[in-house]
CSV table of C-alpha atoms in Angstrom, one decimal:
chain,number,residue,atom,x,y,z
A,1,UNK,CA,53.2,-18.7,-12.6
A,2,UNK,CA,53.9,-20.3,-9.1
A,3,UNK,CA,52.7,-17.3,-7.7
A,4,UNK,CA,49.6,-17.0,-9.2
A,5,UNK,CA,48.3,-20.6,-8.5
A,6,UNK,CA,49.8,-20.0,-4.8
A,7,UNK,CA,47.1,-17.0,-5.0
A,8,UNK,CA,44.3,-18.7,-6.6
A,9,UNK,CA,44.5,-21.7,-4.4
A,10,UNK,CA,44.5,-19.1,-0.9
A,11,UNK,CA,41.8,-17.1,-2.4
A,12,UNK,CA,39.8,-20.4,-3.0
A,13,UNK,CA,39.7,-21.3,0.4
A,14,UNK,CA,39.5,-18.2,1.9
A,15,UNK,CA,36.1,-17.8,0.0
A,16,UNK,CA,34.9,-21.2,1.1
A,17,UNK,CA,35.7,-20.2,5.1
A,18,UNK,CA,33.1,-17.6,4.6
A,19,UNK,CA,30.5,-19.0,2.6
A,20,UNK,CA,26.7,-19.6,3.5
A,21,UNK,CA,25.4,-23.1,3.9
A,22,UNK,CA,22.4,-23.6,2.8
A,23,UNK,CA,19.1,-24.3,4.4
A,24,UNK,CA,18.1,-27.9,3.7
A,25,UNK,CA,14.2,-27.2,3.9
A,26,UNK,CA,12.2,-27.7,1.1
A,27,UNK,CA,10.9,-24.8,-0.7
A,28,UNK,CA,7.3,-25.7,-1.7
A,29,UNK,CA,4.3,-23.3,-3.3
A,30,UNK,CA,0.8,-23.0,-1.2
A,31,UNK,CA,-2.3,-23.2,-3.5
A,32,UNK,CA,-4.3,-20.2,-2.8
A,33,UNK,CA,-7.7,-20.1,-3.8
A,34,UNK,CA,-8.1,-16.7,-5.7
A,35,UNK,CA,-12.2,-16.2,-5.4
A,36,UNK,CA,-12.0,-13.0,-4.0
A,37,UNK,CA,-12.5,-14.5,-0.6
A,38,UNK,CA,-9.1,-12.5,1.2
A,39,UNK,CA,-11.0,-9.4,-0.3
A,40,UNK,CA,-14.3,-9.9,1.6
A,41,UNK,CA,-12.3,-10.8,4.6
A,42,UNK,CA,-10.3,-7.5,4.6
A,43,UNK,CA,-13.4,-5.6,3.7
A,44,UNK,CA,-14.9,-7.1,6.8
A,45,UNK,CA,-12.1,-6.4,9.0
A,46,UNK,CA,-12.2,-3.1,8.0
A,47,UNK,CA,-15.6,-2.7,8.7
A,48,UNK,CA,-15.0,-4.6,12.1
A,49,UNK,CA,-12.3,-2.0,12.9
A,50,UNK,CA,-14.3,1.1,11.9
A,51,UNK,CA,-17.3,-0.2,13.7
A,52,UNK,CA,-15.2,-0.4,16.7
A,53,UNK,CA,-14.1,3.3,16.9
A,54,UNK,CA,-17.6,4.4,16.5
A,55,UNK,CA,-17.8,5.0,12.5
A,56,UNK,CA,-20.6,2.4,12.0
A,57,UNK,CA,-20.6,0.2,9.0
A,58,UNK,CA,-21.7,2.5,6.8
A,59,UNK,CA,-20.7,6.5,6.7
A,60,UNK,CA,-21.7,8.8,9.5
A,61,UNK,CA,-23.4,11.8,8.1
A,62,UNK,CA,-22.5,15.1,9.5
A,63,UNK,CA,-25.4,17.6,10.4
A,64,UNK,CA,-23.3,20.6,9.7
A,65,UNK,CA,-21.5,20.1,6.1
A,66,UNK,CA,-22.8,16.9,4.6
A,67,UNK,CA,-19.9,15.5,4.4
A,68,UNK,CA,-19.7,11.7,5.8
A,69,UNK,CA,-16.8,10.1,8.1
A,70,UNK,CA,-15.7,6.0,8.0
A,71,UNK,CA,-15.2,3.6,5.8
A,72,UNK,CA,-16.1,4.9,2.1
A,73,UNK,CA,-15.8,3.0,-1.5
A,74,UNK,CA,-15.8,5.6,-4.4
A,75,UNK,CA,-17.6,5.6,-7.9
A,76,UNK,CA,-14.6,2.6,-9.3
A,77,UNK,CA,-15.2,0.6,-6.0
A,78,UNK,CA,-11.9,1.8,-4.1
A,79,UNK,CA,-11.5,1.7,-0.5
A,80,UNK,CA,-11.0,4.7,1.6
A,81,UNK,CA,-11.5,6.2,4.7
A,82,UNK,CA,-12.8,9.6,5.4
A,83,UNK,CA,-11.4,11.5,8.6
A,84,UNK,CA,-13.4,14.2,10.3
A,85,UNK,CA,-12.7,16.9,13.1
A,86,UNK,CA,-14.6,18.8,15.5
A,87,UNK,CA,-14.0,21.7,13.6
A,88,UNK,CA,-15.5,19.8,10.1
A,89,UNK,CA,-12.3,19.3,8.5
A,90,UNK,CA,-11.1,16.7,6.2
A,91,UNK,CA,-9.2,14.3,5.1
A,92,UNK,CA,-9.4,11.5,2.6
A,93,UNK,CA,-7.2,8.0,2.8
A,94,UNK,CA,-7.2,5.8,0.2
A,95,UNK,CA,-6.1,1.6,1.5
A,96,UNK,CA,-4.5,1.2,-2.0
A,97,UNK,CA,-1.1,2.4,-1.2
A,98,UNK,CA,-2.2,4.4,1.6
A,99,UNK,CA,-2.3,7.2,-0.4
A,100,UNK,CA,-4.0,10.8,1.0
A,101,UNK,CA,-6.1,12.4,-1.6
A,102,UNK,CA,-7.6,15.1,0.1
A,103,UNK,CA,-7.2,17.3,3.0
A,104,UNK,CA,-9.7,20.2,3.5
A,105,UNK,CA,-9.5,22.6,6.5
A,106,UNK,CA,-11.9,25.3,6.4
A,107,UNK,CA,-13.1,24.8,2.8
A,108,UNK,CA,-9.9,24.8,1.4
A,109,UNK,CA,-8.3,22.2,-0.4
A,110,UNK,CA,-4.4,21.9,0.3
A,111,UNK,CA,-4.2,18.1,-1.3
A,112,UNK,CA,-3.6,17.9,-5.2
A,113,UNK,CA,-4.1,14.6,-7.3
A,114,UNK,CA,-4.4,14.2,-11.2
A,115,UNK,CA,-7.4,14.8,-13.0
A,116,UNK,CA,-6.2,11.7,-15.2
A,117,UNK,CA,-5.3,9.7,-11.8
A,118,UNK,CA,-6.7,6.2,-11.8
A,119,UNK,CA,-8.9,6.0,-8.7
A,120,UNK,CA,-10.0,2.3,-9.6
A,121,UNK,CA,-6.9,0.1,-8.2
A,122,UNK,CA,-5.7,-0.9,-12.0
A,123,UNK,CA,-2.4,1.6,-11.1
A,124,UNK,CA,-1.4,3.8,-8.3
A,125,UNK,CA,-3.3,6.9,-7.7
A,126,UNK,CA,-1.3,10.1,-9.4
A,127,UNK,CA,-1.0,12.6,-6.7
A,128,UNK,CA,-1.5,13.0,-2.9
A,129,UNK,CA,0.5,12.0,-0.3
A,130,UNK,CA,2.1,8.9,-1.2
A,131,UNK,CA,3.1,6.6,2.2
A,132,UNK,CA,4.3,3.3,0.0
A,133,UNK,CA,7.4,4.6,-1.9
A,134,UNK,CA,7.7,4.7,-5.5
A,135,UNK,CA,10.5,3.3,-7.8
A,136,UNK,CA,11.9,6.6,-9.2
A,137,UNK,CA,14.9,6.6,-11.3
A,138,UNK,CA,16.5,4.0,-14.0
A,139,UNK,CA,15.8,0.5,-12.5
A,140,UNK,CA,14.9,-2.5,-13.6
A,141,UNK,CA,11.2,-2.7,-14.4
A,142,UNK,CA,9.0,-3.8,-11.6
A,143,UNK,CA,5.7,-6.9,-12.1
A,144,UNK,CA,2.8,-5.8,-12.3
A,145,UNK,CA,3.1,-2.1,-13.5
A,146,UNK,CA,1.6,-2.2,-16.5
């Protein structure tokens, strides 16, 4: 019994040695005005940024194909931007998740997504080339996925 309280009483302040202080700053929320406004700036960045590299602020037709290069926002209202070679060949990025939907090189299409995929921003797009990493596997369950 003497041993075991000698124990506890060496573990106990062995533990303390190593412990974190913590930080005595005040944690505090920021009120954030949610009218959209952080939407119509990034929209405008983007448009800053593709204007800058010579896209334009609206789509750059192609002569040859039809197809249009820059900043594009699909039938739901999503975001993406259309990549185009010399050569005419394609490639579609969506901003919501950074998720590449299509890839066409010489009429072919090498990119697969879901027919059912949600291409409106409600979830992330089914298919493509994902560049944000999924949760795969038995976790807990993440916000904001349903």
């Amino acid at each position: 019994m003497k041993l075991a309280l000698a124990l506890i009483a060496a573990y106990g302040s062995s533990v303390s040695a190593f412990s974190v202080s913590r930080s005595q700053t005040p944690h505090y929320r920021v009120s954030t005005e949610l009218d959209a406004s952080r939407a119509r700036d990034k929209k405008a960045s983007r448009s800053t940024w593709a204007e800058s590299r010579g896209y334009g602020a609206t789509a750059v037709a192609d002569a040859e194909s039809g197809a249009a290069a820059g900043l594009l926002t699909n039938e739901e209202g999503l975001e993406y931007v259309r990549l185009q070679n010399d050569s005419g060949d394609t490639s579609d990025v969506y901003l919501f998740g950074g998720v590449v939907t299509s890839y066409v090189k010489d009429g072919q299409e090498y990119i697969a997504v879901r027919p059912d995929a949600k291409m409106d921003g409600s979830k992330p797009i089914s298919g493509g080339l994902s560049h944000c990493w999924p949760q795969v596997g038995v976790f807990a369950e993440l916000a904001n996925t349903r």
